mmCIF file of C-alpha atoms in Angstrom:
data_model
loop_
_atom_site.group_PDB
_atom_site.id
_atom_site.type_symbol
_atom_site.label_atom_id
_atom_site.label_comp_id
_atom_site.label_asym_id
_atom_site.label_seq_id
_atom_site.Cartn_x
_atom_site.Cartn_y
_atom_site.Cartn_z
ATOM 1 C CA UNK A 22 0.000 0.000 0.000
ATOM 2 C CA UNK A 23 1.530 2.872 -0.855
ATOM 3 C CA UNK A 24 1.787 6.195 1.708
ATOM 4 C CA UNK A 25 -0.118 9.328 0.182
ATOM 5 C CA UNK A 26 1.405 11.406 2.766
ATOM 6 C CA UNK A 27 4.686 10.759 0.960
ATOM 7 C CA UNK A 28 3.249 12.037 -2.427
ATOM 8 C CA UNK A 29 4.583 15.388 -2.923
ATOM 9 C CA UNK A 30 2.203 18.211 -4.564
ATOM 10 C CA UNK A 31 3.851 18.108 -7.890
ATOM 11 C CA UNK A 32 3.361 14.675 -7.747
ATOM 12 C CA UNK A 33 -0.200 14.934 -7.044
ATOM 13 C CA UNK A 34 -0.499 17.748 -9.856
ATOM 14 C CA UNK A 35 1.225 15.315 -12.130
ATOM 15 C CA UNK A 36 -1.328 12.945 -11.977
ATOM 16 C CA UNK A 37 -4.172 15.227 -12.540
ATOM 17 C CA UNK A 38 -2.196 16.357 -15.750
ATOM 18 C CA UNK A 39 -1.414 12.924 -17.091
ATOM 19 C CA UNK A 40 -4.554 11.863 -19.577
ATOM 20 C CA UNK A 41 -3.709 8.034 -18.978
ATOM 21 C CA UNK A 42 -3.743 8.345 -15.566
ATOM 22 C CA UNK A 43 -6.892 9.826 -15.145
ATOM 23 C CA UNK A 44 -8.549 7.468 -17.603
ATOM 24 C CA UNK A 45 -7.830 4.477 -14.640
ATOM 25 C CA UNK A 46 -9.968 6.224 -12.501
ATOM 26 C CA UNK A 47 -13.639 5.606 -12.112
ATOM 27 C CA UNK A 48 -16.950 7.635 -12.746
ATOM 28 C CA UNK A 49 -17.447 7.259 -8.893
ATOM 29 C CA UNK A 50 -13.618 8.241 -8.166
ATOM 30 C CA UNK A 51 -13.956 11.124 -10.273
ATOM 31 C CA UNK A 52 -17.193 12.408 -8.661
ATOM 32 C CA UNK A 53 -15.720 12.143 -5.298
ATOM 33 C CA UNK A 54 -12.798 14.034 -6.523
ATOM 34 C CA UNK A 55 -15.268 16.530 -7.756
ATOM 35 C CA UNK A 56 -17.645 16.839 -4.646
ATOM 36 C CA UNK A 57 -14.634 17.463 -2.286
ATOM 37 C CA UNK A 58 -11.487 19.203 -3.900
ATOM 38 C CA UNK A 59 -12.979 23.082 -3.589
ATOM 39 C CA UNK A 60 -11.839 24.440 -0.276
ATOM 40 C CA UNK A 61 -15.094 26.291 0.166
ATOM 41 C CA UNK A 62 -18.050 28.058 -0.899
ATOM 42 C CA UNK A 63 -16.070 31.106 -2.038
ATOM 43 C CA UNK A 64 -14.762 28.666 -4.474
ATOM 44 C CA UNK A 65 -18.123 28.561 -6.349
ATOM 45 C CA UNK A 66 -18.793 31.016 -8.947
ATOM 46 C CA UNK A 67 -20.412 31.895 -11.898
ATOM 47 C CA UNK A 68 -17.643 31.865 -14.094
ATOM 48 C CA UNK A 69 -16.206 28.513 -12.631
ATOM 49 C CA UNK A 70 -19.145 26.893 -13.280
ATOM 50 C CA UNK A 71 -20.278 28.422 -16.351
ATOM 51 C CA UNK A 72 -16.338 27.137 -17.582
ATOM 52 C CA UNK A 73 -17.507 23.624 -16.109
ATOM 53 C CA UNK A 74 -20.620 23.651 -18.226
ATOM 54 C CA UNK A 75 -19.302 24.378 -21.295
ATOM 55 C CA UNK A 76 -15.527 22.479 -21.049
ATOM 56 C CA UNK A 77 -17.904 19.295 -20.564
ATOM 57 C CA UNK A 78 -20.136 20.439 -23.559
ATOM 58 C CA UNK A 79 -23.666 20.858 -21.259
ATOM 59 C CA UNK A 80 -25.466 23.784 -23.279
ATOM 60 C CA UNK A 81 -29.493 22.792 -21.496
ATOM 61 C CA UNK A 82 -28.518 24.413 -18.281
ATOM 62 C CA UNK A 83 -27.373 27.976 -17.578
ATOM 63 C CA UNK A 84 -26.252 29.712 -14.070
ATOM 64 C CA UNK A 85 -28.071 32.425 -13.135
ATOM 65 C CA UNK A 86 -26.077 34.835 -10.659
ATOM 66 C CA UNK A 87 -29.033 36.273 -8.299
ATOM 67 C CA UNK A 88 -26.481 38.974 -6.969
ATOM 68 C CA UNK A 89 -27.150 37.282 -3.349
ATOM 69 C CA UNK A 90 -24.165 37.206 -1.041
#
């Protein structure tokens, strides 16, 4: 078993970066990954998500920014 708290950041960037790498990981790994890698709700905007939406090609939904803080 091998010790994540030995894998360095650029390591852990690497990964992320490598195409082949990624493709061994699961729909459910990548969700997880997903759900939980945003440090918090200041991470969330308009702009990320609207980037999310169309980088995966998702053109039925739209984010609407009510101006609420």
């Amino acid at each position: 078993m091998t010790d994540y708290k030995k894998i360095t950041r650029e390591d852990f960037m690497r990964f992320f970066r490598d195409d082949e790498k990624l493709n061994e990981l699961s729909v459910d790994d990548r969700i997880e990954i997903f759900s939980t890698i945003l440090s918090g709700s200041s991470d969330f905007t308009k702009k990320l998500l609207d980037e999310i939406l169309f980088d995966y090609s998702v053109p039925n939904l739209e984010i609407i920014d009510n101006g609420k803080k």
